[in-house]
XYZ file of C-alpha atoms in Angstrom:
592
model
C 10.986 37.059 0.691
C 9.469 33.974 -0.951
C 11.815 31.439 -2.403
C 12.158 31.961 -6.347
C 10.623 29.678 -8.609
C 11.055 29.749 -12.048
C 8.003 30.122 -14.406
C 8.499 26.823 -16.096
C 4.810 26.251 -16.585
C 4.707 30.077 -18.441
C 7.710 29.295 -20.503
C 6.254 25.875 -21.789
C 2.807 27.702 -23.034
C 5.126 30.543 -24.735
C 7.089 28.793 -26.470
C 5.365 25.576 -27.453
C 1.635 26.427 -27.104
C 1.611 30.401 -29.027
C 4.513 29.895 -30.531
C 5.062 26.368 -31.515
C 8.397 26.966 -31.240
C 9.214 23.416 -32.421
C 7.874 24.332 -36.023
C 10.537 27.016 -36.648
C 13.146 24.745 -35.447
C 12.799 22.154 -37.533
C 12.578 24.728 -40.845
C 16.267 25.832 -39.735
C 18.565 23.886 -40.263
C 21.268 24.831 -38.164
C 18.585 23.896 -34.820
C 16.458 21.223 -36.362
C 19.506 18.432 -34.886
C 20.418 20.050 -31.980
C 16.953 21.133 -30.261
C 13.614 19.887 -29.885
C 10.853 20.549 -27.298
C 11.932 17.184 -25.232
C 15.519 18.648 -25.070
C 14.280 22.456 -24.313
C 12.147 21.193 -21.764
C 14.818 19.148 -19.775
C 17.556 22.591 -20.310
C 14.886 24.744 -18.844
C 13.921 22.179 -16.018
C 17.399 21.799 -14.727
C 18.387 25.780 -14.943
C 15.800 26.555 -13.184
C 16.477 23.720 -10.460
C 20.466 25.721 -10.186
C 19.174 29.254 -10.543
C 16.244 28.362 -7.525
C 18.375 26.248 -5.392
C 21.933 27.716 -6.127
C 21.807 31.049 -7.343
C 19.168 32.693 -5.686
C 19.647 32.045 -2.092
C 22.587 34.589 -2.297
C 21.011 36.994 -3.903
C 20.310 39.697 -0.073
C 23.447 38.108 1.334
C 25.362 39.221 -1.648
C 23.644 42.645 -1.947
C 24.376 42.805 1.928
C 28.023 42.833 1.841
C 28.916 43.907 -2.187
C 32.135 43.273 -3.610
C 35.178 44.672 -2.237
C 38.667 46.444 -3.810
C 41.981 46.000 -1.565
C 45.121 46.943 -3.950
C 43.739 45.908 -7.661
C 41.884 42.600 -6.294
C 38.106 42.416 -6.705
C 36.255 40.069 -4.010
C 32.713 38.932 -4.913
C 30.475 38.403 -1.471
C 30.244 34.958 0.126
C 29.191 31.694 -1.663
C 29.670 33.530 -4.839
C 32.513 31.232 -6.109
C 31.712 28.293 -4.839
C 28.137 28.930 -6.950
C 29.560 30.487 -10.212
C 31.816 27.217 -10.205
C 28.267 24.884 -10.312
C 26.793 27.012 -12.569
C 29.381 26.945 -15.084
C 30.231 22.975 -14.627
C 26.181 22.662 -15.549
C 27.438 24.030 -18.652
C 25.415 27.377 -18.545
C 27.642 30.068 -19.225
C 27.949 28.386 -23.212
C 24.252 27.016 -23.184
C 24.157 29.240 -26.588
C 27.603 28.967 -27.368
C 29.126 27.496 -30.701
C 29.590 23.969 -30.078
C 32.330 23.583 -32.097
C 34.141 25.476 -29.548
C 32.497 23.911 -26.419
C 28.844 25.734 -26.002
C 25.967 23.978 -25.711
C 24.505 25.576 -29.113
C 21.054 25.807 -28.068
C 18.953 28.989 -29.498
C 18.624 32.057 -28.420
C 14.941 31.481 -27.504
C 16.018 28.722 -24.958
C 18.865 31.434 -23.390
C 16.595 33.812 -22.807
C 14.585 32.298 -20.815
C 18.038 30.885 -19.104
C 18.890 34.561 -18.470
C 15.285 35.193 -16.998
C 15.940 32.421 -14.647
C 19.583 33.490 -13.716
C 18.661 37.263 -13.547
C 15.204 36.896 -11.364
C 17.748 34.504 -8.851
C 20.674 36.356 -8.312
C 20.545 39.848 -11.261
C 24.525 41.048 -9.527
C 25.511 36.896 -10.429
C 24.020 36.975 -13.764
C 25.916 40.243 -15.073
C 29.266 37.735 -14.402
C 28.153 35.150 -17.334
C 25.853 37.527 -19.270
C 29.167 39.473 -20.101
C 31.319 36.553 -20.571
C 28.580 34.849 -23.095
C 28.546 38.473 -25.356
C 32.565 38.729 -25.761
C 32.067 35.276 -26.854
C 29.464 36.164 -29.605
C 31.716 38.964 -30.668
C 34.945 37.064 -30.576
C 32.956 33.994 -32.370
C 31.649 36.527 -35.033
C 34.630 38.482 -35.670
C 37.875 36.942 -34.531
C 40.531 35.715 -36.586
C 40.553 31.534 -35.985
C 43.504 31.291 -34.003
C 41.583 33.247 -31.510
C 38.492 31.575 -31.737
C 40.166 28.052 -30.551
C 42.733 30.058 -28.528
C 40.364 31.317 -26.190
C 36.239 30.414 -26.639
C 36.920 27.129 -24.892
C 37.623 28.208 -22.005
C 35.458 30.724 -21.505
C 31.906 28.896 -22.828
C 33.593 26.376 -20.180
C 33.668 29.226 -17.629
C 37.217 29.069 -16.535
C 37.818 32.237 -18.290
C 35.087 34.920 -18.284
C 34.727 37.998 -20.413
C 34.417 41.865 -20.083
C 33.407 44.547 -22.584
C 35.152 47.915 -21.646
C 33.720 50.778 -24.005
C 33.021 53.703 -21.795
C 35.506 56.223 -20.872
C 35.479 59.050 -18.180
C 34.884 61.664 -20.967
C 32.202 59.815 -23.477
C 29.490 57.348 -22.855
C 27.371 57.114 -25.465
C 29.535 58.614 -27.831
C 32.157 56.639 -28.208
C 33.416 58.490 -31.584
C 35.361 60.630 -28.591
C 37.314 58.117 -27.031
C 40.425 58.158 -26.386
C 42.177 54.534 -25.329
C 45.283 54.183 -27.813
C 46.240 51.022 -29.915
C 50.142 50.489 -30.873
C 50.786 48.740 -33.550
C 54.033 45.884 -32.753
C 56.733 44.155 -35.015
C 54.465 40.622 -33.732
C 51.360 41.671 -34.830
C 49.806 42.513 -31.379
C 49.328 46.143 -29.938
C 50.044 48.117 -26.972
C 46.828 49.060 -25.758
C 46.668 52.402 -23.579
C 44.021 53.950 -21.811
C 41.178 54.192 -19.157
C 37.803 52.677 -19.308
C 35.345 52.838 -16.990
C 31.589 51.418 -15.766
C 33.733 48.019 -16.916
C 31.079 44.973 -15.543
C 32.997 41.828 -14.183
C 36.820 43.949 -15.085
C 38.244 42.526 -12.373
C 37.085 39.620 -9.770
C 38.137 36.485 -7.875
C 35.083 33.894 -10.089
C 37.795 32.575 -12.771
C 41.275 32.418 -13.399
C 41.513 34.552 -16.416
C 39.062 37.678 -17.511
C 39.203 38.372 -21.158
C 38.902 41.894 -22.129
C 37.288 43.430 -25.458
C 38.320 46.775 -25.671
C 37.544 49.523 -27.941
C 40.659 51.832 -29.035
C 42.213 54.062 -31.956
C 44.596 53.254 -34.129
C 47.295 56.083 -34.349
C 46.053 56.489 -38.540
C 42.587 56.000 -37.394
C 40.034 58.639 -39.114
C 38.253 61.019 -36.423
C 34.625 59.752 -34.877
C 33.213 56.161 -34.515
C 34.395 55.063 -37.950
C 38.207 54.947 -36.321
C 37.491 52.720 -33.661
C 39.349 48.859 -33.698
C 38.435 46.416 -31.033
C 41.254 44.400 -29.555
C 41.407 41.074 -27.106
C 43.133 41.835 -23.921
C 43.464 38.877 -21.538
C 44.488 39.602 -17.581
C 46.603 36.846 -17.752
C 49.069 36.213 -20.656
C 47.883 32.600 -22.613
C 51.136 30.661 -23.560
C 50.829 28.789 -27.236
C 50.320 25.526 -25.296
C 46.888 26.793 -23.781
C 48.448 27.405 -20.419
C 48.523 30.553 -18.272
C 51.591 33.037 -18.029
C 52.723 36.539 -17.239
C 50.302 38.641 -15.826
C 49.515 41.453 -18.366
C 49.996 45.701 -18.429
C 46.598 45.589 -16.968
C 44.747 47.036 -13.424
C 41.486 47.720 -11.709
C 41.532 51.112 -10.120
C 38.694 50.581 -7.958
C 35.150 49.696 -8.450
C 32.015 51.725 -7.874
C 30.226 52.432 -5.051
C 26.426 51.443 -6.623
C 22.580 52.248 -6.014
C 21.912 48.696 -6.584
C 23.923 45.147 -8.227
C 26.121 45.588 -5.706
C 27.333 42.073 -5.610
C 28.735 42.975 -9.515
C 31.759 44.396 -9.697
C 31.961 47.728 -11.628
C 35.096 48.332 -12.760
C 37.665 51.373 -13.393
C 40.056 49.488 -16.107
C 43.570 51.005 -16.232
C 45.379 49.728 -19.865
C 49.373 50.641 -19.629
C 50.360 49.079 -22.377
C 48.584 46.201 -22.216
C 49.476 43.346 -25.344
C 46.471 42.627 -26.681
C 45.512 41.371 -30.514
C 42.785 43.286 -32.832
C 39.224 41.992 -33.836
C 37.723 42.413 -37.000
C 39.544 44.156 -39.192
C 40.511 47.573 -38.146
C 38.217 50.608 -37.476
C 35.666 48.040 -37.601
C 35.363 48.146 -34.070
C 31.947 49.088 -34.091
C 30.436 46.647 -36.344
C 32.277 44.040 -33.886
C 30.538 45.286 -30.798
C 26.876 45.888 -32.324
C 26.940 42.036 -33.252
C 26.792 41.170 -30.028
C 24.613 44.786 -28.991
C 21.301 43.197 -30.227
C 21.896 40.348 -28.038
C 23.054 42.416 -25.126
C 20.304 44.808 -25.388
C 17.665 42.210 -25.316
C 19.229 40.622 -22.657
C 18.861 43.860 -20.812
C 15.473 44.341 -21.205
C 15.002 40.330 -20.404
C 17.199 41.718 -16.464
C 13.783 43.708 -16.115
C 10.956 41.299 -17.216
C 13.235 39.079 -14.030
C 13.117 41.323 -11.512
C 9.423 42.203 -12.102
C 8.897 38.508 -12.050
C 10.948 38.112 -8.616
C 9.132 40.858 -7.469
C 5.793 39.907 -8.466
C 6.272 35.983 -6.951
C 7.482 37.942 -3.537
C 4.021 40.168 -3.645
C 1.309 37.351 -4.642
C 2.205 35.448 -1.368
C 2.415 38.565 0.761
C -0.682 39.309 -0.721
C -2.725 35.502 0.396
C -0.947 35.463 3.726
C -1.179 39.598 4.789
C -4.586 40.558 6.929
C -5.728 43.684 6.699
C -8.984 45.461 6.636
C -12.109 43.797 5.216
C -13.424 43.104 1.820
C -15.473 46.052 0.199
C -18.525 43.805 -0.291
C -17.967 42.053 3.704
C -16.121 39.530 5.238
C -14.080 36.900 3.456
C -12.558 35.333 6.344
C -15.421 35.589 8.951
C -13.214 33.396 11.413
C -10.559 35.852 11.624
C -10.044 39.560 12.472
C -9.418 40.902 9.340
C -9.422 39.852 5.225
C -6.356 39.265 3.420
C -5.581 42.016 1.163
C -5.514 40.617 -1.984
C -9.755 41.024 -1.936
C -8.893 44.704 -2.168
C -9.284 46.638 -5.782
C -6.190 48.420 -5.432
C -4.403 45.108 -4.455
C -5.760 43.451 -7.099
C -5.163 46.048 -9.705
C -1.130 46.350 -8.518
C -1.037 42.740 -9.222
C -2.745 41.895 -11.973
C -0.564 44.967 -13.799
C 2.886 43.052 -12.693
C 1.144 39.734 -13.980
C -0.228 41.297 -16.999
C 3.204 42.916 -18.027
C 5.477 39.954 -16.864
C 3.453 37.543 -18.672
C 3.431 39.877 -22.062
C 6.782 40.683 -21.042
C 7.973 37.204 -21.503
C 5.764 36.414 -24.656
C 8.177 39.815 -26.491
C 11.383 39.072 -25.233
C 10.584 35.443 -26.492
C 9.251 36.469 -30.048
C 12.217 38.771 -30.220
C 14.602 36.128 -29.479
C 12.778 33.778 -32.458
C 13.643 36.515 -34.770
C 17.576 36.665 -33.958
C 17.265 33.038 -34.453
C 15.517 33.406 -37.723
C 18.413 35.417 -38.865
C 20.960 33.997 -37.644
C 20.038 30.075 -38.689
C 17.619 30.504 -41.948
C 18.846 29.734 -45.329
C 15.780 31.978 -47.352
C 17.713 35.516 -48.288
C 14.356 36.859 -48.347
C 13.368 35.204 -44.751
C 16.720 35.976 -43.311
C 16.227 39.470 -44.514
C 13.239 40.239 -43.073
C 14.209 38.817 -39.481
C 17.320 41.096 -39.305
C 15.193 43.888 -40.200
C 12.246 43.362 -37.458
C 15.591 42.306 -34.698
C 16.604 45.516 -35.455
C 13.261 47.204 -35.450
C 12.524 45.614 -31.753
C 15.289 45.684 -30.324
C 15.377 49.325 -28.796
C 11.504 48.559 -27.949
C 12.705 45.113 -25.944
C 15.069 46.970 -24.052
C 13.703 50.043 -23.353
C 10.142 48.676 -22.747
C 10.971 45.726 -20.766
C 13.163 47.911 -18.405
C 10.551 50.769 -17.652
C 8.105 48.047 -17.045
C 10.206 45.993 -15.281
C 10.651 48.999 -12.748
C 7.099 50.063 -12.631
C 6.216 46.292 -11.662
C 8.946 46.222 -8.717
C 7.603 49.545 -7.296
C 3.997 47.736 -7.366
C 5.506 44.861 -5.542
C 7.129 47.102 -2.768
C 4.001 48.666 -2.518
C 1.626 45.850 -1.922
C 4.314 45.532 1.063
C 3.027 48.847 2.826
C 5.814 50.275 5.200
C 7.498 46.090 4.673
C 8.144 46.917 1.436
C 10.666 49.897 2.629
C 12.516 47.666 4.871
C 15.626 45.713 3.933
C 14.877 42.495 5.039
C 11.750 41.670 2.869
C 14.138 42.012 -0.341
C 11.658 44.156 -2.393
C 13.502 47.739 -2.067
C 16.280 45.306 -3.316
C 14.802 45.014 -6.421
C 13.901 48.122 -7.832
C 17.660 49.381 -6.560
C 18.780 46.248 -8.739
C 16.057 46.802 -11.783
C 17.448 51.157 -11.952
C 20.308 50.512 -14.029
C 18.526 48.269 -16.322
C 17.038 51.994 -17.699
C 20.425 53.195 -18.155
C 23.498 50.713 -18.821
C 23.784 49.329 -22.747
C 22.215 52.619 -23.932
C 20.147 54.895 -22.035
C 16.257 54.037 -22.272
C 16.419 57.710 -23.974
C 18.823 56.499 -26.495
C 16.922 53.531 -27.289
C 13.791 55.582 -27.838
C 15.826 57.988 -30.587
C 17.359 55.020 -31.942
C 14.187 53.357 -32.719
C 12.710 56.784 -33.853
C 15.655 58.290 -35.614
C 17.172 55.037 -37.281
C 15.004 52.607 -37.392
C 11.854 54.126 -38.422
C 12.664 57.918 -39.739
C 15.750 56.085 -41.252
C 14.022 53.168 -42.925
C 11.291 55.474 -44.420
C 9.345 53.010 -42.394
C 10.045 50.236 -43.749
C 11.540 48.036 -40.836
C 7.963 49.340 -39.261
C 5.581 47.830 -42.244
C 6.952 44.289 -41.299
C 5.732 44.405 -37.504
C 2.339 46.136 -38.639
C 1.847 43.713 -41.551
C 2.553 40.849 -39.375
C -0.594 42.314 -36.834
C -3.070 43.163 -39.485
C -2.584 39.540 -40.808
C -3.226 38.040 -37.575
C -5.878 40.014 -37.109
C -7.794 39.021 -40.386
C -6.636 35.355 -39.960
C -8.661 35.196 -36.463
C -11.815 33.196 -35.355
C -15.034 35.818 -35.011
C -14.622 34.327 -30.937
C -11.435 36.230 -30.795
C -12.704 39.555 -31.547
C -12.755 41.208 -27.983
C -8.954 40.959 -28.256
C -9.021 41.867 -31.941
C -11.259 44.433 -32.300
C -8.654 46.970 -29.678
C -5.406 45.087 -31.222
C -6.552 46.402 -34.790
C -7.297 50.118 -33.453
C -3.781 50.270 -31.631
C -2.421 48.669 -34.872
C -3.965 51.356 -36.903
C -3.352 54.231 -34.283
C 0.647 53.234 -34.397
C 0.573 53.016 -38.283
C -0.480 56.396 -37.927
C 1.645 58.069 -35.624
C 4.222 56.469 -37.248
C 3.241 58.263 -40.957
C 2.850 61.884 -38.361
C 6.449 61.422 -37.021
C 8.063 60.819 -40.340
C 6.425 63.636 -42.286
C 6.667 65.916 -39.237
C 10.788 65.284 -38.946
C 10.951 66.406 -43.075
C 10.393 69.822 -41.304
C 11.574 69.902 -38.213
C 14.969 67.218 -36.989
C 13.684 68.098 -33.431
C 10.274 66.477 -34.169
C 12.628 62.856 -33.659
C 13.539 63.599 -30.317
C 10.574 64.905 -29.427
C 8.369 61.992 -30.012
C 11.000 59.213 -29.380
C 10.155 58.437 -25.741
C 6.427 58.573 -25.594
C 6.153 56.884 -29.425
C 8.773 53.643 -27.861
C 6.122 53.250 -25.495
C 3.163 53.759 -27.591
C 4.938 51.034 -29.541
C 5.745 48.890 -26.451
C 2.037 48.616 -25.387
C 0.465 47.915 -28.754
C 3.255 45.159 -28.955
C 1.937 43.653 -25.795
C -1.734 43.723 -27.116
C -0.559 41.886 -29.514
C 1.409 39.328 -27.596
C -1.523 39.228 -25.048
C -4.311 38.554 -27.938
C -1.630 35.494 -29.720
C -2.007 34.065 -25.865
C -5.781 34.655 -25.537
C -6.061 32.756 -28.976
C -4.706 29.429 -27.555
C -5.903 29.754 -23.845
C -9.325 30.414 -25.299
C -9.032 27.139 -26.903
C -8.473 24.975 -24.080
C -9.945 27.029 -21.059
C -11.999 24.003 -19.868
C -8.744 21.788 -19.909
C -6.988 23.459 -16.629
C -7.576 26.522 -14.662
C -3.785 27.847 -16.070
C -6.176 28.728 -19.022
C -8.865 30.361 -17.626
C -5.953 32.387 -15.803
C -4.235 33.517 -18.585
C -7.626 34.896 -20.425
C -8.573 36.807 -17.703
C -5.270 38.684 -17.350
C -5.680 39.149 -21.208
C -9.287 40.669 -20.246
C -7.052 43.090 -17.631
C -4.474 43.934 -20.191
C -6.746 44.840 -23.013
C -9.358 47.027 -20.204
C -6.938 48.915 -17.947
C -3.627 49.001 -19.407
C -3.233 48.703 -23.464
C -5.544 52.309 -23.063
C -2.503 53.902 -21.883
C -1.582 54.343 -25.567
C -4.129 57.300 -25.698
C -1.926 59.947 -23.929
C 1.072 58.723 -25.588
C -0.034 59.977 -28.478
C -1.590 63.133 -27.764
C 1.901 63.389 -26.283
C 3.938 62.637 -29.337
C 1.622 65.112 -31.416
C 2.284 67.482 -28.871
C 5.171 68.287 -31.284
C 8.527 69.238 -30.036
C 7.714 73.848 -29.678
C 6.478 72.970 -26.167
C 10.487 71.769 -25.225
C 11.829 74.719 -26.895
C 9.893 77.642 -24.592
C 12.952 78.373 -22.525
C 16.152 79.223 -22.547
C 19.069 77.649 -20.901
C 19.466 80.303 -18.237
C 15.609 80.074 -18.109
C 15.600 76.592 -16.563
């Protein structure tokens, strides 16, 4: 397996050549101080220097030999301490923490391409801060202030990490059915009661505390989501002086026996009357945990765009150094026995997809993160307004897009490895084991696809929709007459989503089963033409400076790929989605 290297160079054209990402800093105020593209550079430059030469060199060891359960204790694999300790004295576990309580406040921009870096290294390592950094945003969000300085410190510091335990055995996605209890005490704090399960870092031997956010019913609580409270639960009692006491009502069952991030522990999380304190106010439980779900669920889709990128830097040098076969059009190497097989279509096609959808990949997951910042940091209502509505457009599209491509890119990488690819030792099997679950954990990629349909364009009237397709169309008229290869295809997959769109909303007026029908298939229809659009902001500034470095001349003709052999993809997805939904509804039960 080739060593990782993080995409530095990529990053740096992202977010300061398309985006000029310095521009929107300075109009917030709560960034213009703390950030600039000197200071971003240097975070990036040194994260990927730990993620390359720390975290990623355990990445088959720790797949090798997984965690382990002996009598409640969770053991992460070799080296896995020892690293999580440097990575969290580098201060990376807060780098978008509140500083006020000890993070590094930088923006969620600069994070996710932190978490690109952390999850292409070592994906099993970066579940154990990923987790820790959203009970932080929740806590930091919702909290009362006594909690807030009680326990953010330490765990932005990384002495502490975090957990969020939602499922139960019975209910996954819906959690209006669970059944974890909440007690009410003379103090102020609750009993909390119950089992939860699929719980990500619940128990392990990285930190000296593990603070739990748990979802559970008050005994008053009304029936469904709306009676759900979320409650802190520490593993370890905190004394009022900061210090660590009794251990609490608290256990780990046993973890899971997994497909793939085997190095993570997956946890069953056994409550018996465990003191813990409530969030939010209560039944608000929900609002509490889809602050931090937007975050989460781009980071998600972020664990994809990394593995496609390990996967892709593992296949590029196979790819140069493998000899096989000669070139089509004759001999390329005519002083040795055979070509290598990158000068082969098929090669080259495999290839320049991963490259194509890493490289848009990043570019989304980049102008997704600008938009949480927007709302999180701008002062315009109207600005603010608009940002929250297009995070929570995009947000089922980021995660659900970036996953499925994420996958299709590893399976590309194992096979540009032949029969090597199948083997253990080259690390690429590794990888699409790791990238599965990114499909299914925070929300099924199905569940994304009705949320997007159902909620956030059905729901809106599509309205959240009209700011994403206005955005395009302006683009599109604003551009140079050079620009039109890219524009002329971005403005008929702009106009071809603005359409199924209109079909999907006046087609559900009839028929509720028209949603679910189309919700997969439209999510990707969306996905691509988000991409083109992505791919033709690149083309516009590598077009610019093509004779200044080949990086340029690169980057337009993967553009020229995207746009030619994969944004045409959209065509079937939409015959699909007007398919309609009668087709599903042929058989019976019994007749499947």
């Amino acid at each position: 397996m080739a060593d990782y290297k993080a995409p530095l160079r990529d990053m740096r054209f992202v977010l300061n050549e398309v985006f000029e990402i310095s521009k929107l800093w300075g109009e917030l105020p709560g960034l213009a101080e703390i950030v600039d593209e000197d200071t971003a550079a240097a975070i990036l430059e040194e994260a990927g220097k730990v993620t390359g030469g720390v975290v990623a060199p355990l990445n088959r060891s720790g797949d090798e030999e997984g965690c382990s359960w002996n009598n409640g204790a969770v053991t992460t694999p070799a080296g896995f301490r020892e690293a999580y300790k440097t990575y969290a004295e580098g201060g990376w576990v807060g780098v978008s923490g509140a500083p006020e309580f000890g993070g590094m406040g930088m923006p969620k921009v600069i994070g996710a391409q932190v978490e690109e870096m952390v999850n292409s290294a070592n994906l099993s390592f970066g579940l154990y801060p990923m987790l820790t950094s959203g009970a932080c945003l929740s806590i930091l969000n919702h909290a009362s202030e006594e909690l807030k300085e009680k326990y953010l410190p330490n765990m932005y510091a990384g002495t502490w990490a975090g957990s969020m335990c939602l499922t139960e055995p019975h209910c996954g996605t819906d959690l209006g059915i669970i059944r974890t209890k909440a007690e009410p005490q003379a103090d102020g704090s609750y009993k909390i009661s119950g089992t939860k399960i699929f719980i990500t870092g619940g128990e392990h031997d990285l930190t000296e505390n593990i603070i739990h956010l748990v979802l559970a019913k008050l005994p008053d609580a009304p029936a469904g989501p709306k009676g759900i409270s979320l409650f802190l639960v520490p593993k370890v009692m905190v004394n009022d002086d900061g210090s660590l006491g009794e251990r609490n009502s608290l256990s780990c069952g046993s973890i899971e026996h997994k497909m793939g991030i085997k190095a993570s522990a997956t946890c069953v999380m056994n409550f018996d009357g465990a003191t813990g304190w409530i969030v939010d106010e209560p039944n608000k439980g929900l609002n509490a945990m889809f602050t931090m779900m937007n975050y989460e669920r781009l980071g998600v889709g972020i664990q994809g765009l990394s593995l496609g990128e390990r996967s892709y830097q593992n296949a590029i040098e196979y790819a140069r150094d493998r000899l096989q076969s000669r070139a089509p059009t004759g001999p390329v190497n005519k002083d040795k026995a055979a070509d290598p097989i990158i000068v082969h279509p098929d090669v080259r096609r495999m290839l320049l997809t991963m490259k194509a959808l890493n490289e848009g990949g990043r570019a989304f997951s980049s102008y997704v993160a600008m938009q949480l910042d927007t709302a999180k940091y701008s002062e315009d209502p109207a600005t603010r307004k608009r940002a929250e509505e297009l995070v929570a457009l995009l947000t089922p599209v980021a995660k659900a897009f970036l996953t499925d491509m994420g996958l299709e890119t590893t399976v590309h990488g194992q096979q540009i490895f032949g029969g090597h690819g199948f083997i253990r030792e080259w690390g690429q099997e590794q990888l699409i084991r790791d990238c599965r679950i990114t499909q299914i954990y925070e929300g099924t990629n199905g569940i994304q696809s009705l949320d997007l349909m159902g909620r956030k364009i059905v729901g809106s009237g599509g309205a959240f929709y009209k700011h994403f397709s206005d955005e395009v169309k302006a683009f599109i008229a604003s551009a140079d007459a050079s620009l039109s290869e890219f524009t002329g295809p971005l403005e008929a997959a702009i106009g071809n989503l603005d359409e199924l769109t209109a079909w999907v909303i006046e087609q559900s007026k009839g028929n509720p089963n028209e949603i679910g029908a189309a919700s997969v298939e439209y999510l990707q229809a969306f996905g691509y033409t988000a991409y083109a659009y992505m791919w033709a902001l690149m083309a516009r500034t590598a077009m610019a400076k093509q004779a200044e470095d080949e990086f340029y001349v690169s980057k337009l003709g993967t553009a020229r790929f995207y746009f030619a052999r994969l944004l045409p993809r959209i065509h079937s997805l939409t015959s699909s989605v007007k398919a309609g939904s009668d087709a599903l509804y042929l058989l019976t039960a019994d007749q499947f």
